[in-house]
XYZ file of C-alpha atoms in Angstrom:
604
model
C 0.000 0.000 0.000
C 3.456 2.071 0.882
C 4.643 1.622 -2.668
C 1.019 2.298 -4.397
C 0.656 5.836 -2.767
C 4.132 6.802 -3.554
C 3.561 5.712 -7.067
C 0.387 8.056 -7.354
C 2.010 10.697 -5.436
C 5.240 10.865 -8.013
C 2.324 10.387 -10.768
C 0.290 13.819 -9.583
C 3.263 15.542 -8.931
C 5.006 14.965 -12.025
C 1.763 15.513 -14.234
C 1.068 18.998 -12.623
C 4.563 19.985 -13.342
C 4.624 18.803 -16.590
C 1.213 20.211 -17.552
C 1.997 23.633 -16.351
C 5.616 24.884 -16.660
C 6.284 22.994 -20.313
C 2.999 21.640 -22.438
C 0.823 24.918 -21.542
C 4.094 27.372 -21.572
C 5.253 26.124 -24.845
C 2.388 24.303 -27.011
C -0.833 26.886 -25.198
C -3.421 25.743 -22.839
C -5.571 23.193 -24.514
C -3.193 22.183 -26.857
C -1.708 18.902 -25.391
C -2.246 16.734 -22.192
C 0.657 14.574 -20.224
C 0.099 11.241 -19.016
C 3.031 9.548 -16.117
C 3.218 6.030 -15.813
C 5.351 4.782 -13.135
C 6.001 1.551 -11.378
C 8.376 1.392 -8.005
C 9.748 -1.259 -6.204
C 11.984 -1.946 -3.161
C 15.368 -2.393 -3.448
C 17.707 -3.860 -0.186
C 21.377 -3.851 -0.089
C 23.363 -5.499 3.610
C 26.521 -3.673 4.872
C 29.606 -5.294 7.509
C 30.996 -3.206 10.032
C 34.625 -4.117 12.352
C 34.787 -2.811 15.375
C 37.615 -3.636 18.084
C 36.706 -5.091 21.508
C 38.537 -3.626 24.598
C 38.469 -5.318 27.999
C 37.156 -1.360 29.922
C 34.470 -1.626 27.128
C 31.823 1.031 28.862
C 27.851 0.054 28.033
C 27.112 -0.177 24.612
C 25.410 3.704 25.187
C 28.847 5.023 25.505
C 31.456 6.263 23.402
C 35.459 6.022 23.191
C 35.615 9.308 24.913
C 33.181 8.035 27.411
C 30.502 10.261 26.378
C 26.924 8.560 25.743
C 26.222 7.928 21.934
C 22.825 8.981 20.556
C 20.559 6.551 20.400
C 20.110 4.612 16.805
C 17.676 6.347 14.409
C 14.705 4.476 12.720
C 15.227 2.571 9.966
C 13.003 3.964 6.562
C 11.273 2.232 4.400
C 10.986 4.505 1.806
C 11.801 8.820 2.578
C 9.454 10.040 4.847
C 8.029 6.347 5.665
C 9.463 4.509 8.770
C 10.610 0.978 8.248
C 8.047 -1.126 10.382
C 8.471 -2.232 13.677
C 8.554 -6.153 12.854
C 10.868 -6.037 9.649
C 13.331 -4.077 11.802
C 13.042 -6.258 14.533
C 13.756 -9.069 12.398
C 16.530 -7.916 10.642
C 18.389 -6.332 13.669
C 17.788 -10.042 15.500
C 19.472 -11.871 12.602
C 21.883 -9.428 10.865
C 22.276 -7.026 13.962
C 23.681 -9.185 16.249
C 27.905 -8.268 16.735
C 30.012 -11.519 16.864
C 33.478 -11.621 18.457
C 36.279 -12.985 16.189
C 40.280 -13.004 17.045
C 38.856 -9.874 19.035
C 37.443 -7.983 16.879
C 33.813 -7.189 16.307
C 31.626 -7.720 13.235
C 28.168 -5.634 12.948
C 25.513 -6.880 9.935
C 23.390 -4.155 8.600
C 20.282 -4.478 6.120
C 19.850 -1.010 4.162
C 16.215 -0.923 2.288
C 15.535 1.667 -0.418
C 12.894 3.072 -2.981
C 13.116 2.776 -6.554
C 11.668 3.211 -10.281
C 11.413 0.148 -12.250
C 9.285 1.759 -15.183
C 8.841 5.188 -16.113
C 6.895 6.007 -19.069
C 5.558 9.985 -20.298
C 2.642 10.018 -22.802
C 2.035 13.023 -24.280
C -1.315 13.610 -26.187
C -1.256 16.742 -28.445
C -3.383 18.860 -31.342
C -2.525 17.357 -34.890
C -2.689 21.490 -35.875
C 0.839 21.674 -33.354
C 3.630 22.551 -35.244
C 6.857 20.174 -35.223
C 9.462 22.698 -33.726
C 7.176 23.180 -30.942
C 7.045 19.633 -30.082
C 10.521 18.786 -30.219
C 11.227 21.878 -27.653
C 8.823 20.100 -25.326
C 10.650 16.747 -26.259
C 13.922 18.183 -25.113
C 12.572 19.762 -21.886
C 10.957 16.617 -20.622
C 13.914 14.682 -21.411
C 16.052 17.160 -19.741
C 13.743 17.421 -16.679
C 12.922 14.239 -16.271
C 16.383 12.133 -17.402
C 14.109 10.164 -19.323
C 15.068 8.556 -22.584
C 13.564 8.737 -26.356
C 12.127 4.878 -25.691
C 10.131 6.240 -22.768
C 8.816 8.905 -24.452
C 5.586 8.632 -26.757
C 3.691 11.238 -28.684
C 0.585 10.732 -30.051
C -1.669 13.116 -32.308
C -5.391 13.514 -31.518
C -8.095 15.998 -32.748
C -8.958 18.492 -29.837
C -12.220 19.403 -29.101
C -12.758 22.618 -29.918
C -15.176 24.959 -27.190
C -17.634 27.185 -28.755
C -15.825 30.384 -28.312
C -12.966 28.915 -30.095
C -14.689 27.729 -33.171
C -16.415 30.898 -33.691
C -13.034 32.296 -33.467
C -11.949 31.126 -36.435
C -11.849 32.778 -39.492
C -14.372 30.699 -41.578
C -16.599 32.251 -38.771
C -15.069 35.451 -38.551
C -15.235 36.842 -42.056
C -18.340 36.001 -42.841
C -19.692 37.677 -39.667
C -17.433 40.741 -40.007
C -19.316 40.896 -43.811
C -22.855 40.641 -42.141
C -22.372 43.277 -39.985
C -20.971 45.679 -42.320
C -24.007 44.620 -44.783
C -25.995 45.729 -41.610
C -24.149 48.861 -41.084
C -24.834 49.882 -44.129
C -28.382 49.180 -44.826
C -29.023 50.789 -41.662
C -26.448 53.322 -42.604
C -25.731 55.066 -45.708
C -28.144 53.272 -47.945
C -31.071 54.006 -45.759
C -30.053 57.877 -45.858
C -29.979 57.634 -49.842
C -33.185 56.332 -50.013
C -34.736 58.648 -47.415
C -33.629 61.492 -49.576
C -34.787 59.423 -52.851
C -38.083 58.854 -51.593
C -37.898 62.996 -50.388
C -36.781 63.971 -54.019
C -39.786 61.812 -55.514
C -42.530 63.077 -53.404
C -41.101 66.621 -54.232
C -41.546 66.016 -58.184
C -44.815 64.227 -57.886
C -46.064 67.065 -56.336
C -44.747 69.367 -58.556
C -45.770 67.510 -61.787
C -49.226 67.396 -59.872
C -49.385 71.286 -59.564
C -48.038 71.879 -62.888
C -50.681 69.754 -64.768
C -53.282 71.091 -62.621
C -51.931 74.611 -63.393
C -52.190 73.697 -67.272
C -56.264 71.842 -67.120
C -56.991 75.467 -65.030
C -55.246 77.081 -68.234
C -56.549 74.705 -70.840
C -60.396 75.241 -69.344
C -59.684 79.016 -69.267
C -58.897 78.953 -72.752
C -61.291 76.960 -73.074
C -64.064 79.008 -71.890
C -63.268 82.161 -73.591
C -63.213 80.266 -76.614
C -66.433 79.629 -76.477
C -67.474 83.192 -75.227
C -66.060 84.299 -78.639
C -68.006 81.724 -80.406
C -71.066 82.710 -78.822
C -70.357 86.130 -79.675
C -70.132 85.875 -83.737
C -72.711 84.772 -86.031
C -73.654 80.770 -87.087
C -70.983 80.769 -89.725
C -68.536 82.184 -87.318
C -69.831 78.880 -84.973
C -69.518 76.622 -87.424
C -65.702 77.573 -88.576
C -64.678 77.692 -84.748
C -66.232 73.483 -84.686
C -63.655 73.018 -87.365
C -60.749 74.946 -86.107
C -61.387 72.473 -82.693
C -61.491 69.520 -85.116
C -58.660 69.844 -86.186
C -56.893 70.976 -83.433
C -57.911 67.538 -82.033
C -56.871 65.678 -85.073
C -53.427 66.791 -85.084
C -53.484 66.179 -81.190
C -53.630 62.554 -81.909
C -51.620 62.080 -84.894
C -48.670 63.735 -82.559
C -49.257 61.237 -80.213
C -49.695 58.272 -82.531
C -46.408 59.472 -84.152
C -44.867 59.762 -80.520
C -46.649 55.612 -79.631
C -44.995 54.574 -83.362
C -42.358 51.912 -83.934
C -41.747 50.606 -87.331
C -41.128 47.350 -87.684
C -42.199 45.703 -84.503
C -44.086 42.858 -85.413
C -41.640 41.108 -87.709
C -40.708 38.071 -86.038
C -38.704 34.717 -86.574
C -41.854 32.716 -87.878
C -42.478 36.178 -90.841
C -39.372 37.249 -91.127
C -38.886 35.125 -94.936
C -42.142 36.593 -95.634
C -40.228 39.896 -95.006
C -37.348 39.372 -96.912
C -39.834 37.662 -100.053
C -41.547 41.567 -99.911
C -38.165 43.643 -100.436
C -36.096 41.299 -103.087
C -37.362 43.322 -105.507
C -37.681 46.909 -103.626
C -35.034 49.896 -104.351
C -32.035 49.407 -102.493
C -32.586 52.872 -100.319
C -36.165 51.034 -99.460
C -34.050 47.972 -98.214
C -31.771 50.024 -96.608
C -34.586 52.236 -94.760
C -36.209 49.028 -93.805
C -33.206 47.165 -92.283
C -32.052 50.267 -89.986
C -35.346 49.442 -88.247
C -35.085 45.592 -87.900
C -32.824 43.908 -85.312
C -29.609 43.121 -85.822
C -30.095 39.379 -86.289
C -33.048 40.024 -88.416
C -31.320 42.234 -90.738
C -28.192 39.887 -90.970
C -30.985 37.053 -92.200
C -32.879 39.619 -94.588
C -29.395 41.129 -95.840
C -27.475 37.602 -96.252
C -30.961 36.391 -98.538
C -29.999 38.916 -101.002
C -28.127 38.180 -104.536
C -24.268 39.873 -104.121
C -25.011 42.615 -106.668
C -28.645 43.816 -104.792
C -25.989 43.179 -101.467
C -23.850 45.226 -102.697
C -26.553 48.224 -103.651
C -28.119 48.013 -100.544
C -24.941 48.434 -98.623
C -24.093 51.193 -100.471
C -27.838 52.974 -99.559
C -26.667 52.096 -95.988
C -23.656 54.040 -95.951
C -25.264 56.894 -97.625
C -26.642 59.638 -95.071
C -29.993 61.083 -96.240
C -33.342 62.616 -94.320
C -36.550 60.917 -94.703
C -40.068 61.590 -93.064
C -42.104 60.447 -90.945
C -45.166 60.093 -93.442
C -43.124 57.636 -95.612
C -41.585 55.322 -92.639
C -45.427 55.036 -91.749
C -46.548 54.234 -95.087
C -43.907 51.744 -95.640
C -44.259 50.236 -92.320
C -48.516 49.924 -93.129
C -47.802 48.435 -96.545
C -45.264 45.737 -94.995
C -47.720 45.180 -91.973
C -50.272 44.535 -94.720
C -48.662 41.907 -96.707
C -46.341 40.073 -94.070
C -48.154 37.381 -92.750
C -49.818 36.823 -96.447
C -46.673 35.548 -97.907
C -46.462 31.480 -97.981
C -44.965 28.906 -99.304
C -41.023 28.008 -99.211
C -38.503 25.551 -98.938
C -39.162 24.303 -95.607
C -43.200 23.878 -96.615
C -41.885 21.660 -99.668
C -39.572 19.537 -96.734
C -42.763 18.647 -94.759
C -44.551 18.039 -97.248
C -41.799 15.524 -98.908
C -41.446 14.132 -95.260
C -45.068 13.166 -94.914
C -45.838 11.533 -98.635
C -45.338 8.041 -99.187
C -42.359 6.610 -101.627
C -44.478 6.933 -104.791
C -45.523 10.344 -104.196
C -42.394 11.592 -103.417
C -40.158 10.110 -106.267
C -42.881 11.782 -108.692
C -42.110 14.951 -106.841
C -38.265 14.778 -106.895
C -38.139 13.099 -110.606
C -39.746 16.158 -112.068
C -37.881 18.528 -109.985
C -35.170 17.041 -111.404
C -35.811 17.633 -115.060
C -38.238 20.639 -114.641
C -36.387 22.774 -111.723
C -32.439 21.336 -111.416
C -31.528 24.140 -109.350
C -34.660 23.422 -106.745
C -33.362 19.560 -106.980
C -30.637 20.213 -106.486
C -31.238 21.981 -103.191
C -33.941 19.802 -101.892
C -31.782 16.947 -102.459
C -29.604 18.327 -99.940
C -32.358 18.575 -97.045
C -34.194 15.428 -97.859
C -32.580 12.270 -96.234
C -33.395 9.046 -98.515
C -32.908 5.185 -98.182
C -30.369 5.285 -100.992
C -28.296 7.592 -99.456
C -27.241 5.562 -96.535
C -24.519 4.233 -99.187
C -22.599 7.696 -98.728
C -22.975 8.120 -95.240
C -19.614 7.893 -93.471
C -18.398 4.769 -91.320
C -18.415 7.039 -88.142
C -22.213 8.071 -88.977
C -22.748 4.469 -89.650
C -21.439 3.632 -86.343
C -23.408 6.676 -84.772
C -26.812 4.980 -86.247
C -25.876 1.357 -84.829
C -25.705 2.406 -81.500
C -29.057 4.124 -81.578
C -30.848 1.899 -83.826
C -31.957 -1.783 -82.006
C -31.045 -4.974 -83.531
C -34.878 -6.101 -84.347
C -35.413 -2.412 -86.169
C -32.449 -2.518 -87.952
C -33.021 -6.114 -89.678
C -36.598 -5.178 -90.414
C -35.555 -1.972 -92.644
C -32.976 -3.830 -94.461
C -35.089 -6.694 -94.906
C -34.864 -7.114 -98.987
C -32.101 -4.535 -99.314
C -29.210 -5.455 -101.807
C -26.380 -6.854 -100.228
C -24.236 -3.332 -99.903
C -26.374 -1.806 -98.092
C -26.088 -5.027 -95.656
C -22.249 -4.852 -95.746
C -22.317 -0.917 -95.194
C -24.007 -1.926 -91.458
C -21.974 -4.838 -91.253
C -18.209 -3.936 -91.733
C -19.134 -1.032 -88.673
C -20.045 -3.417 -86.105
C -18.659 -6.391 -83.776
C -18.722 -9.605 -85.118
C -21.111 -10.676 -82.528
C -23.557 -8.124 -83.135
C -23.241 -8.450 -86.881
C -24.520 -12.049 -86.532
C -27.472 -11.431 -84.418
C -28.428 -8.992 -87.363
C -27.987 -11.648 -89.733
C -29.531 -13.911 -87.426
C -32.777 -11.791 -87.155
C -33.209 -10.918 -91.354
C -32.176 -14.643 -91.791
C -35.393 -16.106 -88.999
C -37.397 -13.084 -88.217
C -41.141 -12.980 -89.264
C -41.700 -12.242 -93.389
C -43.072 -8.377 -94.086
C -44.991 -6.738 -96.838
C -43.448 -4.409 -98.929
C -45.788 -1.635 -96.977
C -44.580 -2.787 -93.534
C -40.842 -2.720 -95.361
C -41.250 1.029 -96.074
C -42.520 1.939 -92.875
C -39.397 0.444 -91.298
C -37.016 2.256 -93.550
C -38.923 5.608 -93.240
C -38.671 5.417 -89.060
C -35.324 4.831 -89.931
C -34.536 7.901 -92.203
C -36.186 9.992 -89.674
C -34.401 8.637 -86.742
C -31.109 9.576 -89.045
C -32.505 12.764 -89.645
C -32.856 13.840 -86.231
C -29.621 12.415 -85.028
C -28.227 14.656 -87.857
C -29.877 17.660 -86.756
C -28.891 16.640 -82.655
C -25.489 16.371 -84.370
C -24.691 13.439 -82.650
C -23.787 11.858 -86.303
C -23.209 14.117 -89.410
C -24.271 12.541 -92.751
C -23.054 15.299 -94.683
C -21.586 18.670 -94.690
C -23.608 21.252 -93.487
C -24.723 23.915 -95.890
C -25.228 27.532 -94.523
C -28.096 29.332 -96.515
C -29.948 32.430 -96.005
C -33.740 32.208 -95.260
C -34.796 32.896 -99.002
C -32.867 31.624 -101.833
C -32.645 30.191 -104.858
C -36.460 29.499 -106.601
C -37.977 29.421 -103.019
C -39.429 33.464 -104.327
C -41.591 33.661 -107.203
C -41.170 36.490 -109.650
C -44.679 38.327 -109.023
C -44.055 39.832 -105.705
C -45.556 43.216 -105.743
C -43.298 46.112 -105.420
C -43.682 49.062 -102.978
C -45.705 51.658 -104.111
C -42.623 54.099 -103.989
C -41.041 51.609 -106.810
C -41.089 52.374 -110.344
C -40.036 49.710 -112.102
C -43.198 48.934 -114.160
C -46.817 50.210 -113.060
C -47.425 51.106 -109.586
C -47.933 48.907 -107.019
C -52.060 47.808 -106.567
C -54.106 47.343 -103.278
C -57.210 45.000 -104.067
C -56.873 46.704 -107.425
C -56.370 50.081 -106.188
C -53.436 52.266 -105.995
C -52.214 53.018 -102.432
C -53.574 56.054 -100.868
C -51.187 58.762 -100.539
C -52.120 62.629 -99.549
C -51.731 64.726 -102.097
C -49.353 67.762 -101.795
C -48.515 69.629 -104.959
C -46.615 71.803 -103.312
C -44.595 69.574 -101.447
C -43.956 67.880 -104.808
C -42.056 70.402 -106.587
C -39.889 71.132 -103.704
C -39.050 67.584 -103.635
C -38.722 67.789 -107.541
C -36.225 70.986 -107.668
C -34.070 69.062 -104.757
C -33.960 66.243 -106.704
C -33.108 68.165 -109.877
C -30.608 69.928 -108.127
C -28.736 66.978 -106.785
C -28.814 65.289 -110.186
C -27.140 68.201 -112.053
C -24.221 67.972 -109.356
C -24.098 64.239 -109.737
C -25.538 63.034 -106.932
C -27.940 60.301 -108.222
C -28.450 58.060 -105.351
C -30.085 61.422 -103.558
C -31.624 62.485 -106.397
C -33.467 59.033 -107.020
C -34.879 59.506 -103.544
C -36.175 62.797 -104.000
C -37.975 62.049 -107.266
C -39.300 58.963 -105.293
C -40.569 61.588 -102.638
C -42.188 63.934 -105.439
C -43.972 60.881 -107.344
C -45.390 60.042 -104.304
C -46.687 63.095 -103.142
C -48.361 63.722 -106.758
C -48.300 60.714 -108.681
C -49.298 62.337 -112.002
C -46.082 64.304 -112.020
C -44.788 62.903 -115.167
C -41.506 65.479 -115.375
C -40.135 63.763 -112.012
C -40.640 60.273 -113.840
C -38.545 61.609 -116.596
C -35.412 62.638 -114.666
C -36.186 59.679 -112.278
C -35.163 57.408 -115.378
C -32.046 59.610 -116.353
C -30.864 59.125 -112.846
C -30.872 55.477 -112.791
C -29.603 54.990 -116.534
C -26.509 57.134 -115.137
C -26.499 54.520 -112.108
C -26.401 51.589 -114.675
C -29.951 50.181 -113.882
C -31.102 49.683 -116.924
C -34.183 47.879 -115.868
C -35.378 50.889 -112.966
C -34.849 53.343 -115.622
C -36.885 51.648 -118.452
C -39.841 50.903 -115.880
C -39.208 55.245 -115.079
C -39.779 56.281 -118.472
C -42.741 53.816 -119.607
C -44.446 55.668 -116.356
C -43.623 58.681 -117.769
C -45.415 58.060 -121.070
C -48.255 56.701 -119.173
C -48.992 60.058 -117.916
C -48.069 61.837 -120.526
C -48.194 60.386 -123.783
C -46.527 62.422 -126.070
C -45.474 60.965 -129.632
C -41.645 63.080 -129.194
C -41.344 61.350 -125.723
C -42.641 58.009 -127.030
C -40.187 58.017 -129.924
C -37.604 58.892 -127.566
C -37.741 56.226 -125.546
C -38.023 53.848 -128.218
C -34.776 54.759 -129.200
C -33.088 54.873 -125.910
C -34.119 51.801 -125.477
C -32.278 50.669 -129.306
C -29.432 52.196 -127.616
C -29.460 50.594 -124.058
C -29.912 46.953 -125.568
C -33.775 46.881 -124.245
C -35.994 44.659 -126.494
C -38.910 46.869 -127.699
């Protein structure tokens, strides 16, 4: 029980020391925790002592000098723990005893002692403690203690971390620190800005409120002593001031239709080839005008249908800086609104249609495209996906089709197929999977020609979509513009500001157009002007202005021609002066144009 306190003592004592002058000094408090294992044990050791033997030999109390000895201390077991009473007894009866021998005297003593038989430090620290640290702490223990390496251990551990300390950390921190200054300023700065925003705001409402009730008060006072004049003067007098208000009125609401008006608005995706159908055969400035308006997307689509020389025209018009009005955007605008969602037909129409019919049908189609319209063939050929062209399909779209295409499918739509179109399937898949295929045409159930077709149609429009999924590509993609080729027949109906030919009809009517005389000449003489200095482009738009402000002005038709024979357009400029004989047909004039068109190369 001696041994087991001692051990625990040495154990507490040890561990406090540890624990507070090295582990919580060096590593911080928390950081690591010391464990002392220790094991004592006894440890005796006997001793002789000679001591002569005179004959005046005083008691054994007293000394050579005669003076009385102290009396014999206690025996220890271990420091501060007396030996018991019994082992000293015991031990001083049988070792203690002093023999006599050739005079002399021999004395036996037993000499017991505490010691350490095992001594081992464990020290359990935070895997986030750095290395130097923990070697400083192995040195001091080892120095301290006299322990070796072998009776040291270190283990890592994960320390529990308190509340305080986790929020502490900086994946707490920052995001706290960022929540308060969010706080700090809603609370803050942005709540003073929108204090005084709100402020400002009330402030204008109120003043737009006073001014607008300032202007009714004005408008009614007006108003009223309009009327008192009216009262005043005689019935005509009444009548002419109903009109004057009329009017007045009128013009109130074209300026704010004008203000509500945005060319151009409804052309969408699903009209926009109807769009482009309407202007392939407009004047380029027309094109121009009309693209400005459109998106950009749109116009790249409506721009990109064009041929290269029209492209080319209209590009120029672009570049060109003129000033239109607002009366012609409108009326351009309300004929295209008009005749937009009227236009059908086109490539895509033919596709479906192609798509739907059976076999028969569509070889009759495609065989008479094909000597009646090569061109159109030649370009529906390129959309429409056929049995027979599974022969020029590449291995890798070959491959593509296998893996989406089942076994049982497959077999049925080549069922009766000649033998290449077999070995196109079968040199582009495994050996195994190529005999299952042969496997099912060989034994599967017989078919009817009808049930054949169906097969190989739900296979040409499985390809198809895989080809437009691009997950295979049959062939190389062709970029084309939204109208092209014979898609656009050749009666579309020009713009009524185009001259080339009659004017344009409306349900067998020419468009309306208000009639300023006036207006006319000036747009005549600035047209005139600009063609004497050169400048045809302008001056083809200002005759275009003055034609359609009076229609029946035959002189602008005249010059109108000159300006596009000096443009090169032959065509614009014949359609100009059979107009101008229209309206005014003089033999001279007639005979003129007869032989301008000898001289031009126009057939009569």
């Amino acid at each position: 029980m001696l041994l087991l306190e001692q051990e625990s003592k040495f154990e507490r004592e040890k561990t406090e020391y540890l624990q507070e002058n090295i582990l919580d000094k060096i590593l911080g408090p928390g950081k690591a925790v010391v464990i002392v294992d220790v094991e004592m044990g006894l440890e005796s050791r006997a001793t002789e002592m000679d001591m002569g033997k005179k004959k005046n030999d005083k008691k054994a109390n007293a000394g050579d000098n005669g003076e009385p000895q102290p009396a014999p201390q206690a025996k220890v077991l271990v420091p501060g723990v007396p030996m018991p009473k019994s082992v000293y007894q015991a031990e001083e009866d049988r070792g203690g005893q002093s023999q006599e021998a050739g005079g002399q005297m021999q004395q036996k003593h037993l000499e017991v002692r505490t010691t350490i038989k095992k001594l081992l430090i464990t020290i359990l620290y935070d895997k986030r403690v750095t290395s130097d640290k923990l070697l400083a702490v192995k040195q001091a223990i080892m120095a301290l203690m006299k322990v070796t390496d072998n009776q040291l251990v270190f283990t890592p551990t994960t320390f529990t971390e308190t509340a305080w300390q986790q929020v502490l950390t900086p994946k707490w921190i920052i995001p706290i620190a960022l929540a308060l200054w969010l706080l700090l300023f809603l609370w803050g700065p942005l709540a003073s800005f929108f204090r005084r925003l709100n402020a400002a705001l009330e402030d204008k409402t109120q003043k737009i409120e006073q001014m607008t009730q300032l202007k009714e008060e004005s408008e009614s006072e007006n108003a009223e002593e309009a009327e008192g004049e009216q009262d005043g003067a005689g019935g005509g007098g009444e009548g002419e001031g109903e009109g004057a208000g009329t009017e007045e009125e009128e013009e109130k609401e074209e300026e704010e239709e004008m203000k509500k008006f945005e060319p151009f608005k409804y052309v969408t995706e699903q009209n926009l080839k109807g769009l482009a159908y309407l202007l392939r055969k407009e004047e380029p400035w027309i094109i121009a005008l009309v693209l400005s308006y459109l998106k950009p997307e749109f116009a790249k689509e409506v721009f990109t249908s064009m041929p290269p020389e029209l492209q080319a025209r209209v590009a120029v018009e672009t570049a060109t800086i003129r000033q239109t009005s607002l009366e012609q955007v409108m009326s351009i605008d309300e004929y295209v609104k008009k005749k937009i969602d009227f236009v059908l037909g086109g490539l895509e129409n033919l596709l479906k249609i192609l798509n739907e019919t059976d076999k028969t049908t569509r070889e009759n189609i495609l065989d008479y495209l094909r000597n009646e319209k090569p061109a159109l063939y030649d370009r529906v050929r390129e959309e429409v996906v056929l049995f027979e062209d599974i022969l020029r399909f590449p291995d890798t779209a070959i491959q593509g089709i296998v893996r989406e295409v089942g076994t049982e499918s497959l077999s049925r739509a080549l069922r009766g197929a000649a033998p290449e179109y077999m070995n196109k399937f079968f040199v582009n898949m495994s050996a195994g999977a190529a005999a299952l295929l042969r496997e099912s045409m060989d034994y599967g159930r017989p078919l009817t020609p009808e049930q054949i077709e169906d097969e190989r149609k739900n296979l040409m429009d499985l390809i198809t979509r895989l080809d437009k999924e691009g997950k295979i590509q049959i062939r190389k993609k062709r970029k084309s513009g939204i109208l092209e080729g014979e898609e656009a027949a050749d009666d579309s109906e020009p713009l009524h500001f185009a001259v080339s030919g009659s004017p344009a009809k409306t349900n067998g009517q020419a468009p309306a157009a208000a009639l300023d005389p006036a207006k006319a000449q000036e747009q005549f003489q600035t047209g005139l002007q600009a063609y004497q200095e050169g400048r045809y482009p302008e001056a083809i738009q200002n005759f275009h202005f003055a034609v359609q402000s009076q229609p029946d002005l035959w002189q602008a038709y005249q010059y109108l021609g000159a300006a596009y024979s000096a443009q090169g357009m032959v065509n614009e400029a014949m359609g100009a002066y059979e107009r101008m004989i229209e309206l005014n047909p003089d033999e001279n004039l007639r005979a003129w144009v007869a032989q301008w068109k000898i001289q031009a190369g126009v057939a009569a």
